[in-house]
PDB file of C-alpha atoms and ligand atoms in Angstrom:
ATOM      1  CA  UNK R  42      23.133  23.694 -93.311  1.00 94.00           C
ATOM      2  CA  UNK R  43      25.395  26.501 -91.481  1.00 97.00           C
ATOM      3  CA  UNK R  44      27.634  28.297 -93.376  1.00 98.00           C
ATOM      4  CA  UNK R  45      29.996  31.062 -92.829  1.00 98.00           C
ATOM      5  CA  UNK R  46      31.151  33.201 -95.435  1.00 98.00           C
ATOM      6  CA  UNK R  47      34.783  34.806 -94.604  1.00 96.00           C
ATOM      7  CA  UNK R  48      36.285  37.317 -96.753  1.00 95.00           C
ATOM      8  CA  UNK R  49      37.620  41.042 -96.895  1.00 95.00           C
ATOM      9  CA  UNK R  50      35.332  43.933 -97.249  1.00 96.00           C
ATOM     10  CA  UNK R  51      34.366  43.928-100.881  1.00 96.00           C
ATOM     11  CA  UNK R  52      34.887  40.563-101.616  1.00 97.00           C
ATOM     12  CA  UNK R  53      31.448  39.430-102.556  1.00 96.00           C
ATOM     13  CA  UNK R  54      30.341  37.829 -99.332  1.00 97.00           C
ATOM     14  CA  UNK R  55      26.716  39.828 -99.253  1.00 96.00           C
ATOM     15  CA  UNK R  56      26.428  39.565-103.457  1.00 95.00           C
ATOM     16  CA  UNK R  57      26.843  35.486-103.102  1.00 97.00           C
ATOM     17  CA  UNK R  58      25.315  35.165 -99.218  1.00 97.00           C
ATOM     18  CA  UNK R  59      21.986  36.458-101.249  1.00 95.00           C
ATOM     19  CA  UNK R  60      22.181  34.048-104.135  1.00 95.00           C
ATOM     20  CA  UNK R  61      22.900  30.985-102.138  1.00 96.00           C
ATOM     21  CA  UNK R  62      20.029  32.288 -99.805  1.00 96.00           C
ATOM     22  CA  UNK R  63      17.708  32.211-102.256  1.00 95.00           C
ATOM     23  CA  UNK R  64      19.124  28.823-103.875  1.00 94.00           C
ATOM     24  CA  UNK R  65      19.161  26.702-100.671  1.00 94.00           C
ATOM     25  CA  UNK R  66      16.199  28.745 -98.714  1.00 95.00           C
ATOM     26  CA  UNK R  67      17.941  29.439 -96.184  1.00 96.00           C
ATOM     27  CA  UNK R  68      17.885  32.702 -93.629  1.00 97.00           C
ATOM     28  CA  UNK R  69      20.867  35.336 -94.990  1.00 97.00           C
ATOM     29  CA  UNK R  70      22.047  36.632 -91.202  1.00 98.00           C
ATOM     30  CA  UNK R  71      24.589  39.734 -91.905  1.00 98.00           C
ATOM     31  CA  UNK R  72      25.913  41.741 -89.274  1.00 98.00           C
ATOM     32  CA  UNK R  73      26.271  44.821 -91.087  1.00 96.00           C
ATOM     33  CA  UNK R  74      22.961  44.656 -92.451  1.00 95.00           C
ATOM     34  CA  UNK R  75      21.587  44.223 -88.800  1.00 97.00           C
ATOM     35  CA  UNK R  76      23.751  47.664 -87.823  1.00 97.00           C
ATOM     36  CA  UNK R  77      22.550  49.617 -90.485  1.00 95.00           C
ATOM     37  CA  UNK R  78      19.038  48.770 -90.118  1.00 95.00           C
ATOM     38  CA  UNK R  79      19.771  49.866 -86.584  1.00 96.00           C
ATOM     39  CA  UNK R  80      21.160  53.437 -87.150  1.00 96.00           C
ATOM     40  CA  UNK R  81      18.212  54.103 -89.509  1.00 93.00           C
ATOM     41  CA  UNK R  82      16.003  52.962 -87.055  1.00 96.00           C
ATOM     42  CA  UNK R  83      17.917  55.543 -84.201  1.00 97.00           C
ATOM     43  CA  UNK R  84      17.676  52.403 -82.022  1.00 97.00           C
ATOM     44  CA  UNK R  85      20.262  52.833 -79.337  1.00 96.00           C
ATOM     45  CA  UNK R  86      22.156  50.159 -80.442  1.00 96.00           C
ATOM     46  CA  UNK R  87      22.622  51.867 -83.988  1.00 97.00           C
ATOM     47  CA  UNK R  88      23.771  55.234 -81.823  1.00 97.00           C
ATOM     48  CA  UNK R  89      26.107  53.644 -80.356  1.00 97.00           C
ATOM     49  CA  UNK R  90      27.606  51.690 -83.823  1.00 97.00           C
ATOM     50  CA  UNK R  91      27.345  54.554 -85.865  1.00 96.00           C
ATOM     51  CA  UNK R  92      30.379  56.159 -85.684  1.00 96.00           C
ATOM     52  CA  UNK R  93      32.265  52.864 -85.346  1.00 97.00           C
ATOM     53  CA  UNK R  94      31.270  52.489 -88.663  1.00 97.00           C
ATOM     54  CA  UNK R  95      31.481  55.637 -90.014  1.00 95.00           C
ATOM     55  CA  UNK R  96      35.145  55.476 -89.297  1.00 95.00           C
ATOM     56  CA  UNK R  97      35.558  51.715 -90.894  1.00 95.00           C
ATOM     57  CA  UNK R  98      36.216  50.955 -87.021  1.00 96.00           C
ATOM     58  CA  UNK R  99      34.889  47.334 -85.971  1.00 96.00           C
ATOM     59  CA  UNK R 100      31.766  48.119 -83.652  1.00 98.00           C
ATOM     60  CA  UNK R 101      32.617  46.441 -80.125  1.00 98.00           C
ATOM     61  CA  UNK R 102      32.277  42.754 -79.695  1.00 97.00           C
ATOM     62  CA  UNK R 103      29.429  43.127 -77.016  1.00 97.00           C
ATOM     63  CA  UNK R 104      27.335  45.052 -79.149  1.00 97.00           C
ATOM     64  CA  UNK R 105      27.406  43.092 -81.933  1.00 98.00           C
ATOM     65  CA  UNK R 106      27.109  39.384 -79.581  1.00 97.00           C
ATOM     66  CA  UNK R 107      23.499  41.184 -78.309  1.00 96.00           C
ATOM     67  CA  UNK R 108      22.519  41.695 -81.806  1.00 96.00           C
ATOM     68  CA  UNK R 109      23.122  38.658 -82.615  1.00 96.00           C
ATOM     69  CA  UNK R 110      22.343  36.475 -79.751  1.00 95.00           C
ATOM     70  CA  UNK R 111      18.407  38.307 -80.745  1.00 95.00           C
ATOM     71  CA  UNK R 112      18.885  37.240 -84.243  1.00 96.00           C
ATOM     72  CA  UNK R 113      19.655  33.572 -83.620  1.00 94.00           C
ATOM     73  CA  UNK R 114      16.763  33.083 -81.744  1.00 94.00           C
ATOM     74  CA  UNK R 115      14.511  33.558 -84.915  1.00 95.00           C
ATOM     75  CA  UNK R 116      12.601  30.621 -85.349  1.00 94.00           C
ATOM     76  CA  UNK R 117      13.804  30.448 -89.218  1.00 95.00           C
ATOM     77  CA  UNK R 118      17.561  29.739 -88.068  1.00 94.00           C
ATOM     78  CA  UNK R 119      16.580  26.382 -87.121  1.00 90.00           C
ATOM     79  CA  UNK R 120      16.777  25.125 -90.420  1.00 90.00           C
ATOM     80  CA  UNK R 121      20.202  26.547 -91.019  1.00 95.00           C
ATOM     81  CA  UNK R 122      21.559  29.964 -92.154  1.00 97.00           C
ATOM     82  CA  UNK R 123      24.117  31.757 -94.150  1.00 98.00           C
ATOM     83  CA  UNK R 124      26.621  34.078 -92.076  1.00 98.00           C
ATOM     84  CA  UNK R 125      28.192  36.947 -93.302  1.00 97.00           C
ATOM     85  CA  UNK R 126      30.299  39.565 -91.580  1.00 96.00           C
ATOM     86  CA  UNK R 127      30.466  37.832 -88.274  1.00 97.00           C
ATOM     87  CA  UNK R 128      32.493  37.184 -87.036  1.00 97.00           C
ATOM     88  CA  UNK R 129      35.779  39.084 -87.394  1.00 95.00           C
ATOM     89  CA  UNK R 130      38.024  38.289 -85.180  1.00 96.00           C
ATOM     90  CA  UNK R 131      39.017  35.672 -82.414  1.00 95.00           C
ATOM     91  CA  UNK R 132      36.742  36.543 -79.392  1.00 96.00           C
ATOM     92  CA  UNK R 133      33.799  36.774 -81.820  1.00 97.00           C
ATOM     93  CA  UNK R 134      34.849  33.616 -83.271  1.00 97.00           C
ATOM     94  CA  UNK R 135      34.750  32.014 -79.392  1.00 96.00           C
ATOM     95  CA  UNK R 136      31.533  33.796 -78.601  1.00 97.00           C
ATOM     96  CA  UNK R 137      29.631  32.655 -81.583  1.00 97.00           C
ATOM     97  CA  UNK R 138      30.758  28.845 -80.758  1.00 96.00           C
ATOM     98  CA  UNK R 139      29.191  29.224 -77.289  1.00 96.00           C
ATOM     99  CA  UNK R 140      25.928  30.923 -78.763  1.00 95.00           C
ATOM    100  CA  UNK R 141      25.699  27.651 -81.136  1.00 95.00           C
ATOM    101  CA  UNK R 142      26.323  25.300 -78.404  1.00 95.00           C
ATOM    102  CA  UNK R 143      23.259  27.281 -76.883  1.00 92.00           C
ATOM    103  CA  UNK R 144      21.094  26.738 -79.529  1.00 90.00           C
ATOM    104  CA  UNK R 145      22.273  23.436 -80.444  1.00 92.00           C
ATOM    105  CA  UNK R 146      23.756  23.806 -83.526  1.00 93.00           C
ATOM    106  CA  UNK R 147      26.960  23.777 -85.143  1.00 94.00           C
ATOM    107  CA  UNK R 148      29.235  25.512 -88.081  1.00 97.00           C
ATOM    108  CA  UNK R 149      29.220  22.571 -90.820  1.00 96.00           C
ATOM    109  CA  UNK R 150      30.922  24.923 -93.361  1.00 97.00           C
ATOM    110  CA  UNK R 151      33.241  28.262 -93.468  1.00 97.00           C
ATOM    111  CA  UNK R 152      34.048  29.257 -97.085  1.00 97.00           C
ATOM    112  CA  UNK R 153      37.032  32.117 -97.284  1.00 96.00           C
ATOM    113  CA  UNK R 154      36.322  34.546-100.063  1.00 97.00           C
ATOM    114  CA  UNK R 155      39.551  35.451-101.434  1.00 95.00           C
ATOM    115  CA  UNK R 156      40.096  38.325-102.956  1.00 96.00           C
ATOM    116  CA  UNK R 157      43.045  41.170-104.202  1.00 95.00           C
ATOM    117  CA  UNK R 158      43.388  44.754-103.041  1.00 94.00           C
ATOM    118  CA  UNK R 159      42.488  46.300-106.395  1.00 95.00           C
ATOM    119  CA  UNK R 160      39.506  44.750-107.096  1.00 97.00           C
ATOM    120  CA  UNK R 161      38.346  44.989-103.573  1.00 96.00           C
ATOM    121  CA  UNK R 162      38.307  49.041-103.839  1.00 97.00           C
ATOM    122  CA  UNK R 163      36.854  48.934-107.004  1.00 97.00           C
ATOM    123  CA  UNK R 164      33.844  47.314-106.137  1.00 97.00           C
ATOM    124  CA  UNK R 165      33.424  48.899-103.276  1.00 97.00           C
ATOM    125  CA  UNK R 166      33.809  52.692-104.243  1.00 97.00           C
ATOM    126  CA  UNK R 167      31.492  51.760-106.878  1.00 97.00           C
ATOM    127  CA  UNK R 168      29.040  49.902-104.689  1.00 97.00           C
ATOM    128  CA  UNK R 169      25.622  51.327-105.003  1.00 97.00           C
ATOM    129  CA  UNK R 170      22.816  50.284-102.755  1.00 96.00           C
ATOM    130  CA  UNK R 171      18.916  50.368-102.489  1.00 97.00           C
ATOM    131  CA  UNK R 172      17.467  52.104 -99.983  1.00 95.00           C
ATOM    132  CA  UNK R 173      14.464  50.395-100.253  1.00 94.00           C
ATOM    133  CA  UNK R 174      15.482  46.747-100.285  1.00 94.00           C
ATOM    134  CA  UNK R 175      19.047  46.994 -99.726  1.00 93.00           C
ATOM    135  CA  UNK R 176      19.846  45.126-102.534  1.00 94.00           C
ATOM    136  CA  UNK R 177      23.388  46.003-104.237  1.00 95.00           C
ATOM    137  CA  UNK R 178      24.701  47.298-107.484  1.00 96.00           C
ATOM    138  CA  UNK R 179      27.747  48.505-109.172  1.00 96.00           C
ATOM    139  CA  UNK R 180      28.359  51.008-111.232  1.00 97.00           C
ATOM    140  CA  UNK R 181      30.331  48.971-113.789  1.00 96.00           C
ATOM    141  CA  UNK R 182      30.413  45.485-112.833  1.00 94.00           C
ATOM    142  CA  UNK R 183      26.362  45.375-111.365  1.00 95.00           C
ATOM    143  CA  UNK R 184      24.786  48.508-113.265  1.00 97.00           C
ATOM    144  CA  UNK R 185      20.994  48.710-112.295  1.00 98.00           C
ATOM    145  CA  UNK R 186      18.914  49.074-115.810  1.00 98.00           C
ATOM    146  CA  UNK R 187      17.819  52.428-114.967  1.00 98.00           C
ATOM    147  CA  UNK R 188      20.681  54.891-113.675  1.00 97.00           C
ATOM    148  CA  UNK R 189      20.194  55.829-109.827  1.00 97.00           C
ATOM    149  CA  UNK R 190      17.006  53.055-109.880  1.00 98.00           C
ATOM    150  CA  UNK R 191      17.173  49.464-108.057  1.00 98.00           C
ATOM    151  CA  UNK R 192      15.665  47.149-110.557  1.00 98.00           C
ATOM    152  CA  UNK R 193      14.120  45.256-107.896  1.00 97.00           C
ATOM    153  CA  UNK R 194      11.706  47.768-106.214  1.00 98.00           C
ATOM    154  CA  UNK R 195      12.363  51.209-107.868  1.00 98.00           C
ATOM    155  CA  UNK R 196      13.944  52.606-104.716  1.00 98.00           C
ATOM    156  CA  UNK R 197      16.913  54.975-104.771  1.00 98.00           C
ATOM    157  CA  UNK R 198      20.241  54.030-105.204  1.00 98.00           C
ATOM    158  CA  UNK R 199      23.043  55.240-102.317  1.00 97.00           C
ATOM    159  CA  UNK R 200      26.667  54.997-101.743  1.00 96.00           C
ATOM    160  CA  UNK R 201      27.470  53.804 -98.323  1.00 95.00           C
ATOM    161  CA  UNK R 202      28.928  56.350 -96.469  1.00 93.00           C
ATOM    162  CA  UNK R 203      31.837  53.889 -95.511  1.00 96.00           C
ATOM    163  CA  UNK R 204      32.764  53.183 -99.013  1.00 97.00           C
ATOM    164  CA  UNK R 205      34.555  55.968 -99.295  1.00 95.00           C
ATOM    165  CA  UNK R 206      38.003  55.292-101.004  1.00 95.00           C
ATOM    166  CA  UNK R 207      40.131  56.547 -97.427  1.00 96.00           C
ATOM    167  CA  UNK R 208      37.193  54.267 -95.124  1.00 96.00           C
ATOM    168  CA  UNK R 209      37.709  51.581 -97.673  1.00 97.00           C
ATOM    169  CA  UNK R 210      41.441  51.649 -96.374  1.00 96.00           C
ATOM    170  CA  UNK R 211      40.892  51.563 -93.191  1.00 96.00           C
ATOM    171  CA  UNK R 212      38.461  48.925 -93.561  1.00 96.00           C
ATOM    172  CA  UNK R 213      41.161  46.616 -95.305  1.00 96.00           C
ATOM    173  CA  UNK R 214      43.272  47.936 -92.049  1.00 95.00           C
ATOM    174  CA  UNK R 215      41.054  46.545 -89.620  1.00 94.00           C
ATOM    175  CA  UNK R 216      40.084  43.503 -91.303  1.00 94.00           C
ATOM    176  CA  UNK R 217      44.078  42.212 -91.879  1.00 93.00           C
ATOM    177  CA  UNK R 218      44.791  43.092 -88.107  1.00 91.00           C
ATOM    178  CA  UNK R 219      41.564  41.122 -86.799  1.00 88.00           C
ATOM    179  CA  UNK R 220      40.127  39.402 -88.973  1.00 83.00           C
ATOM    180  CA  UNK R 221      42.259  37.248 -91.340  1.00 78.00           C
ATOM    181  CA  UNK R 222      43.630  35.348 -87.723  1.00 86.00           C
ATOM    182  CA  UNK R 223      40.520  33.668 -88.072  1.00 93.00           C
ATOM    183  CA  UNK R 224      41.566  32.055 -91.378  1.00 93.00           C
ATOM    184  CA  UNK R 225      43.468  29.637 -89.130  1.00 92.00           C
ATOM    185  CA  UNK R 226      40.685  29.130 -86.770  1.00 95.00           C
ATOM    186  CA  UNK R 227      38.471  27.529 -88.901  1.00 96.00           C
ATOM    187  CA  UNK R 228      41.556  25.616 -90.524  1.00 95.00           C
ATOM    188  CA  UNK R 229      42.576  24.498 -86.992  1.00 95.00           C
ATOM    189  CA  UNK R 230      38.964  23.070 -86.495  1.00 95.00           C
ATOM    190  CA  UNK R 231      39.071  21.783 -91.027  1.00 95.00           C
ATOM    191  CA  UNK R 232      35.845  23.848 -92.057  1.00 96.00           C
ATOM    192  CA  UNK R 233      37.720  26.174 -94.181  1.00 97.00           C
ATOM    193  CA  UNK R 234      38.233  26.187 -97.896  1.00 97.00           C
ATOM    194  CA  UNK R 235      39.296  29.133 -99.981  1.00 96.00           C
ATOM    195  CA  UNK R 236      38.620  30.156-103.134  1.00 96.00           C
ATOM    196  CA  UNK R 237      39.101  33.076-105.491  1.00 97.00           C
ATOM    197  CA  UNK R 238      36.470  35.406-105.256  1.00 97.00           C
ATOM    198  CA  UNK R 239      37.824  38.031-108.212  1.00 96.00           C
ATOM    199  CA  UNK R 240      35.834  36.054-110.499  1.00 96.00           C
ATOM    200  CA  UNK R 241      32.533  36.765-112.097  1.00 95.00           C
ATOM    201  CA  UNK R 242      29.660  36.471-109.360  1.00 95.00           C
ATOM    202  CA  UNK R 243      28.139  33.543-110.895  1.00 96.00           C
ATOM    203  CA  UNK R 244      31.120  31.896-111.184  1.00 97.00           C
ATOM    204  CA  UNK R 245      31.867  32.304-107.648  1.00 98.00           C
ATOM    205  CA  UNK R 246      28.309  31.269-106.755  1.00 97.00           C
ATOM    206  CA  UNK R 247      28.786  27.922-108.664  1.00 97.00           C
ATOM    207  CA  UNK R 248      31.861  27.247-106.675  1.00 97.00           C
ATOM    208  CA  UNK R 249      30.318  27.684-103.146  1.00 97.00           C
ATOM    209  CA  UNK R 250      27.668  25.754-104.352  1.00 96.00           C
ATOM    210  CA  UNK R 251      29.872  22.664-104.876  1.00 95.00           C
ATOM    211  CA  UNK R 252      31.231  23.231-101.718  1.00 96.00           C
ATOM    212  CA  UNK R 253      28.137  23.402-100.397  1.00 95.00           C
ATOM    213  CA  UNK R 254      27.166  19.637-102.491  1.00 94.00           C
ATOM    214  CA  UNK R 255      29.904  18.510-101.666  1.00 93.00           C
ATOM    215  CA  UNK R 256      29.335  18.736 -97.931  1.00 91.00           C
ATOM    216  CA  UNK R 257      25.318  17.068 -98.566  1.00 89.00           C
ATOM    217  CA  UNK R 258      24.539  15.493-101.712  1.00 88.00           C
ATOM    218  CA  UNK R 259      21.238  15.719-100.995  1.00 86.00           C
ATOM    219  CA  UNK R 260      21.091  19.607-101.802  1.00 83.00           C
ATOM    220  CA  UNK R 261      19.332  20.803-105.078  1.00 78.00           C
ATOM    221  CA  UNK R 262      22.098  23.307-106.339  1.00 79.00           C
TER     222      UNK R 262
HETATM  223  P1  LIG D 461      29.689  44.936 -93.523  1.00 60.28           P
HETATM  224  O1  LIG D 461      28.468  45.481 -94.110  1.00 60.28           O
HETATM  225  O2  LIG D 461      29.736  43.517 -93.075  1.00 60.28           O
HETATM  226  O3  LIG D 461      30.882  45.275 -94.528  1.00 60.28           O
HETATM  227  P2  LIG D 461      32.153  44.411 -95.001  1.00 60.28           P
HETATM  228  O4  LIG D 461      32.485  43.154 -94.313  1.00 60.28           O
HETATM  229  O5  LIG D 461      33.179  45.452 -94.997  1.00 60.28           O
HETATM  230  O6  LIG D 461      31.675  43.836 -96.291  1.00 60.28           O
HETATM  231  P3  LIG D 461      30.994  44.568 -97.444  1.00 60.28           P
HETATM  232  O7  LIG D 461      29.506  44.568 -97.258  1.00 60.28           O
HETATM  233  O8  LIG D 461      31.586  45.927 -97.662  1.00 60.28           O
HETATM  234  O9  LIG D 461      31.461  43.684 -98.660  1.00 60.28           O
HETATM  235  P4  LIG D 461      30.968  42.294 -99.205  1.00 60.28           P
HETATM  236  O10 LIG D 461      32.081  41.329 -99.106  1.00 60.28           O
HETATM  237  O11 LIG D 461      29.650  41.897 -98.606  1.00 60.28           O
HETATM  238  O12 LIG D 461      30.801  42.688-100.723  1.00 60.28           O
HETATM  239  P5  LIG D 461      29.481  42.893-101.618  1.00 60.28           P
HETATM  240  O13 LIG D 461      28.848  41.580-101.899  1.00 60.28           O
HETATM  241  O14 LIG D 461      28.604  43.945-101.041  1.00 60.28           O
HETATM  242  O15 LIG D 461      30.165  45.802 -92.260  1.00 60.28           O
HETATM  243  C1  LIG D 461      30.143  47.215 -92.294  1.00 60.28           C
HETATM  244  C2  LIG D 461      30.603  47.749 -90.959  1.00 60.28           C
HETATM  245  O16 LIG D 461      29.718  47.277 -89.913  1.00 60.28           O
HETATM  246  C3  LIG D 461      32.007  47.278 -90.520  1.00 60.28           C
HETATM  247  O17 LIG D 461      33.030  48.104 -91.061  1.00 60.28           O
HETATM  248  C4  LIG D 461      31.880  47.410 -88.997  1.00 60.28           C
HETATM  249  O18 LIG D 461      31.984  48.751 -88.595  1.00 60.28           O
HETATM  250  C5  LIG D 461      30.450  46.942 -88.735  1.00 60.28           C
HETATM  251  N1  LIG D 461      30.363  45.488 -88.496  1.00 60.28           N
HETATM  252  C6  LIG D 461      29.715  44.555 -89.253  1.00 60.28           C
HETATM  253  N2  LIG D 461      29.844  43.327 -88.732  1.00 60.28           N
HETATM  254  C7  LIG D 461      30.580  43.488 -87.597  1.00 60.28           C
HETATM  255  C8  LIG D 461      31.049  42.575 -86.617  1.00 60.28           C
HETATM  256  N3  LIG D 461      30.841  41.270 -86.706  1.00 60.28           N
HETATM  257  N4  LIG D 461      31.802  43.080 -85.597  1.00 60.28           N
HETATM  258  C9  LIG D 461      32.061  44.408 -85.489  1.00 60.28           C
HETATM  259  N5  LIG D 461      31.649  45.317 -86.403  1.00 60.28           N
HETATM  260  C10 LIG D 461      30.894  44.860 -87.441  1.00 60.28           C
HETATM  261  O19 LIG D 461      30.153  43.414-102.966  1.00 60.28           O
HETATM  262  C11 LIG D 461      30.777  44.667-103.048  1.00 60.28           C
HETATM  263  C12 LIG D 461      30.543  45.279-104.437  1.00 60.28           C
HETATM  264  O20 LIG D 461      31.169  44.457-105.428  1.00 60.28           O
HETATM  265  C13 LIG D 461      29.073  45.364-104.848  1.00 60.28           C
HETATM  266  O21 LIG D 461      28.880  46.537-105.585  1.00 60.28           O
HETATM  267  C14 LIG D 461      28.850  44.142-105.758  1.00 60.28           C
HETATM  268  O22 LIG D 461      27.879  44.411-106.730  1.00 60.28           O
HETATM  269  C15 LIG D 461      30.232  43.955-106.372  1.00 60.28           C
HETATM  270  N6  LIG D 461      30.586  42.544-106.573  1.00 60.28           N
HETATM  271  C16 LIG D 461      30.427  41.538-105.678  1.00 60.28           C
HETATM  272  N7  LIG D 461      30.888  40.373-106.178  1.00 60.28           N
HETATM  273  C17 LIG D 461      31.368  40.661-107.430  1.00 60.28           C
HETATM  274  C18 LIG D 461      31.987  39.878-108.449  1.00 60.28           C
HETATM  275  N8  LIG D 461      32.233  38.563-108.285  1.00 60.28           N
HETATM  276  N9  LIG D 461      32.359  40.492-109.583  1.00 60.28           N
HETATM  277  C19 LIG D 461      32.156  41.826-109.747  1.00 60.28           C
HETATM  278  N10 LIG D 461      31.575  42.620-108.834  1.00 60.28           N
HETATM  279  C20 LIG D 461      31.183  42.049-107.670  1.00 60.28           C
END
């Protein structure tokens, strides 16, 4: 099964693109994960993202259709995969349809993450991160048992440098200018559904999962 999950920064599309990962074994392909491992990695690539990012700037479409076009061509996204962060606006939208097409596959499902202003800067100017693992936290609505700890491997927790309350803002800038014309996209070609994603995690999770039944039965979730 392909899925896409749509949303605004902060809406829960990594915290529920890892659950439903694990749940339906499939490969979690995020964009932003992809960049950052890039810029720690001083690959050129990264170099050239980094300040895009920095800024709360969308990194240009090229770039990220390389990246991407590389990652696709993983042997594990055969079976399916779970999208999140790309794409974000039209042309990416038109470029990952032709990459499909290459591959032979197609989107069977785009759920839109839905989710207020408030609650988006909240959880992400709380957001805390693993270095090691990359898995995420918050400070109030995640809290890792140990302070500063990831429960999962010990590493240290981080803020992301863009989730910073002012790059938060921009990042809600950029995303209602490019990215929520792609809302009608996917309800032009009837893959999307909406739901509210201000709920509890697990409440969200059991939603996309029924989504996800709903499209094949056959699925154990
Ligand atoms: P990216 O990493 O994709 O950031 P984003 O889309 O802004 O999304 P976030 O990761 O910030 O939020 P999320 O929705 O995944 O929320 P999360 O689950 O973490 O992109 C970063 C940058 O890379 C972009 O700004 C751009 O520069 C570049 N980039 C990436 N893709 C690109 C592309 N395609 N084209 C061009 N540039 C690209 O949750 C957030 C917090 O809330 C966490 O602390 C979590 O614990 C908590 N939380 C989550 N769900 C809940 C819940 N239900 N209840 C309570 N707390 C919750």
């Amino acid at each position: 099964m392909n899925i896409i999950l749509l949303g605004p920064p902060g809406a829960g599309k990594g915290t529920q693109a890892v659950r439903l990962a694990g749940d339906l074994v499939l490969p979690h392909i995020a964009t932003g994960d992809l960049l950052r491992k890039s810029v720690l990695q001083g690959a050129q690539l990264g170099k050239e993202a980094k300040d895009y990012m920095d800024k709360g700037l969308l990194v240009p479409d090229e770039l990220v259709a390389k990246m991407l076009k590389a990652r696709m061509a993983d042997s594990d996204v055969k079976s399916g995969f779970i999208l999140d962060g790309y794409p974000r606006n039209l042309n990416q939208a038109k470029t990952l349809d032709v990459l499909l097409k290459d591959f032979n596959l197609a989107i069977d499902l785009v759920v839109y993450l839905d989710s207020s202003e408030s609650v988006i800067v909240q959880r992400l100017t709380g957001r805390l991160v693993c270095s090691g693992c990359g898995a995420n936290f918050h400070i109030k609505n995640m809290p890792p048992k140990k302070t500063g700890i990831c429960n999962h491997c010990g590493g240290k927790l981080f803020q992301r440098t863009d989730d910073k309350e002012e790059t938060v803002r921009k990042r809600l800038e950029v995303y209602k200018q490019e990215t929520a014309s792609l809302i009608k996209y996917y309800e032009s070609k009837q893959k999307l559904h909406r739901l509210s994603a201000d709920e509890d995690a697990q409440s969200v999770l059991k939603k996309i999962a029924q989504l996800a039944k709903e499209f094949d039965d056959s699925l154990k979730v």
